[in-house]
XYZ file of N, CA and C in Angstrom:
225
model
N 91.257 48.368 -64.693
C 90.780 48.147 -63.351
C 89.354 47.874 -63.327
N 88.614 48.458 -64.271
C 87.168 48.233 -64.358
C 86.831 46.730 -64.521
N 87.618 46.053 -65.362
C 87.370 44.643 -65.618
C 87.527 43.862 -64.316
N 88.603 44.140 -63.542
C 88.826 43.411 -62.256
C 87.726 43.740 -61.278
N 87.364 45.023 -61.222
C 86.286 45.437 -60.285
C 84.949 44.691 -60.653
N 84.656 44.634 -61.959
C 83.378 43.889 -62.339
C 83.511 42.463 -61.983
N 84.685 41.844 -62.146
C 84.845 40.404 -61.867
C 84.617 40.157 -60.375
N 85.203 41.007 -59.571
C 85.115 40.875 -58.094
C 83.619 41.039 -57.700
N 82.980 42.039 -58.244
C 81.560 42.267 -57.985
C 80.681 41.060 -58.355
N 80.959 40.531 -59.540
C 80.152 39.415 -60.047
C 80.348 38.122 -59.179
N 81.610 37.852 -58.899
C 81.966 36.626 -58.186
C 81.558 36.654 -56.710
N 81.572 37.864 -56.163
C 81.265 37.927 -54.695
C 79.846 38.386 -54.414
N 79.216 38.998 -55.409
C 77.861 39.506 -55.225
C 77.828 40.824 -54.496
N 78.979 41.460 -54.265
C 78.985 42.748 -53.608
C 78.705 43.827 -54.641
N 78.229 44.987 -54.241
C 78.010 46.111 -55.138
C 79.289 46.604 -55.795
N 79.144 47.151 -56.968
C 80.343 47.600 -57.706
C 81.225 48.622 -56.982
N 80.601 49.534 -56.169
C 81.362 50.522 -55.412
C 82.198 49.826 -54.330
N 81.621 48.835 -53.709
C 82.384 48.064 -52.675
C 83.481 47.228 -53.329
N 83.172 46.682 -54.472
C 84.266 45.891 -55.234
C 85.407 46.734 -55.604
N 85.067 47.992 -56.083
C 86.152 48.934 -56.471
C 86.977 49.319 -55.266
N 86.350 49.488 -54.073
C 87.123 49.811 -52.907
C 88.090 48.631 -52.539
N 87.558 47.439 -52.692
C 88.342 46.241 -52.357
C 89.569 46.127 -53.274
N 89.314 46.296 -54.612
C 90.344 46.154 -55.587
C 91.396 47.300 -55.368
N 90.961 48.463 -55.144
C 91.890 49.615 -54.868
C 92.724 49.348 -53.647
N 92.076 48.807 -52.603
C 92.856 48.479 -51.364
C 93.897 47.419 -51.636
N 93.551 46.359 -52.337
C 94.525 45.319 -52.586
C 95.652 45.756 -53.424
N 95.323 46.556 -54.517
C 96.391 47.088 -55.387
C 97.304 48.018 -54.637
N 96.750 48.860 -53.802
C 97.556 49.742 -52.985
C 98.522 48.989 -52.013
N 97.998 47.920 -51.465
C 98.792 47.043 -50.660
C 99.991 46.427 -51.445
N 99.662 45.843 -52.601
C 100.635 45.317 -53.421
C 101.725 46.272 -53.868
N 101.275 47.449 -54.273
C 102.241 48.460 -54.695
C 103.167 48.905 -53.530
N 102.720 48.850 -52.311
C 103.550 49.224 -51.170
C 104.510 48.100 -50.869
N 104.149 46.872 -51.042
C 104.923 45.700 -50.599
C 105.868 45.181 -51.683
N 105.520 45.353 -52.981
C 106.336 44.832 -54.009
C 107.532 45.786 -54.292
N 108.579 45.242 -54.821
C 109.746 46.088 -55.241
C 109.272 47.150 -56.288
N 109.858 48.300 -56.237
C 109.379 49.466 -57.077
C 109.214 49.114 -58.552
N 110.192 48.372 -59.178
C 109.999 48.077 -60.551
C 108.825 47.166 -60.893
N 108.563 46.279 -59.980
C 107.400 45.378 -60.149
C 106.123 46.102 -59.889
N 106.141 46.957 -58.895
C 104.909 47.815 -58.574
C 104.585 48.707 -59.729
N 105.626 49.237 -60.398
C 105.400 50.064 -61.612
C 104.767 49.258 -62.706
N 105.220 48.043 -62.933
C 104.668 47.183 -63.934
C 103.229 46.865 -63.618
N 102.929 46.631 -62.363
C 101.543 46.362 -61.981
C 100.709 47.560 -62.247
N 101.103 48.736 -61.876
C 100.400 49.963 -62.158
C 100.226 50.206 -63.669
N 101.188 49.943 -64.422
C 101.038 50.068 -65.887
C 100.052 49.109 -66.469
N 100.114 47.860 -65.999
C 99.191 46.903 -66.462
C 97.757 47.232 -66.068
N 97.517 47.616 -64.873
C 96.154 47.923 -64.370
C 95.602 49.190 -65.053
N 96.441 50.099 -65.464
C 95.953 51.307 -66.121
C 95.816 51.080 -67.599
N 96.064 49.911 -68.121
C 95.888 49.575 -69.550
C 97.008 49.998 -70.387
N 98.183 50.345 -69.850
C 99.302 50.795 -70.622
C 100.324 49.626 -70.850
N 99.916 48.425 -70.568
C 100.786 47.317 -70.837
C 101.127 47.097 -72.301
N 102.194 46.477 -72.634
C 102.698 46.340 -74.033
C 102.266 45.018 -74.648
N 101.139 44.468 -74.199
C 100.707 43.231 -74.767
C 101.070 41.944 -73.983
N 100.719 40.848 -74.521
C 100.840 39.555 -73.800
C 102.321 39.244 -73.404
N 103.262 39.525 -74.227
C 104.623 39.255 -73.846
C 105.073 40.042 -72.640
N 104.647 41.307 -72.560
C 104.948 42.173 -71.428
C 104.309 41.638 -70.154
N 103.063 41.117 -70.308
C 102.332 40.564 -69.216
C 103.063 39.289 -68.676
N 103.487 38.482 -69.603
C 104.239 37.295 -69.195
C 105.503 37.620 -68.482
N 106.261 38.644 -69.016
C 107.495 39.050 -68.323
C 107.159 39.672 -66.980
N 106.160 40.435 -66.911
C 105.721 41.065 -65.633
C 105.361 39.954 -64.643
N 104.636 38.973 -65.121
C 104.247 37.863 -64.226
C 105.482 37.172 -63.692
N 106.462 36.961 -64.519
C 107.696 36.318 -64.042
C 108.393 37.198 -62.969
N 108.450 38.488 -63.247
C 109.041 39.415 -62.309
C 108.281 39.438 -61.001
N 106.979 39.490 -61.067
C 106.143 39.467 -59.856
C 106.430 38.177 -59.072
N 106.444 37.098 -59.747
C 106.702 35.814 -59.023
C 108.041 35.853 -58.341
N 109.081 36.306 -58.984
C 110.356 36.406 -58.362
C 110.364 37.417 -57.189
N 109.641 38.497 -57.354
C 109.599 39.481 -56.313
C 108.911 38.882 -55.106
N 107.821 38.165 -55.271
C 107.101 37.566 -54.196
C 107.922 36.522 -53.534
N 108.654 35.736 -54.338
C 109.564 34.767 -53.696
C 110.607 35.375 -52.844
N 111.200 36.483 -53.320
C 112.217 37.179 -52.540
C 111.573 37.786 -51.250
N 110.358 38.230 -51.321
C 109.700 38.794 -50.109
C 109.591 37.712 -49.003
N 109.443 36.470 -49.411
C 109.294 35.405 -48.465
C 110.540 34.636 -48.221
N 111.727 35.130 -48.695
C 112.994 34.564 -48.380
C 113.469 33.500 -49.266
N 112.790 33.185 -50.374
C 113.247 32.193 -51.297
C 114.049 32.900 -52.352
N 115.374 32.821 -52.343
C 116.244 33.531 -53.219
C 116.621 32.706 -54.464
N 116.065 31.555 -54.660
C 116.451 30.705 -55.737
C 115.999 31.234 -57.060
């Protein structure tokens, strides 16, 4: 999460404490809205417990499908 916080801070020019608040808010929102298995993968990835690039790729596919289903695209 520190890497994402630093990136937000650098790209927006806001202080690190404000960037951390923004990142935490967005992640909390996503965890509430995404299906539980996808939210768990997001939490694992952000805490650094991901299983490498293949897990990230699989998680990205799952997130994409979850987002599609949230907006009614069942294909």
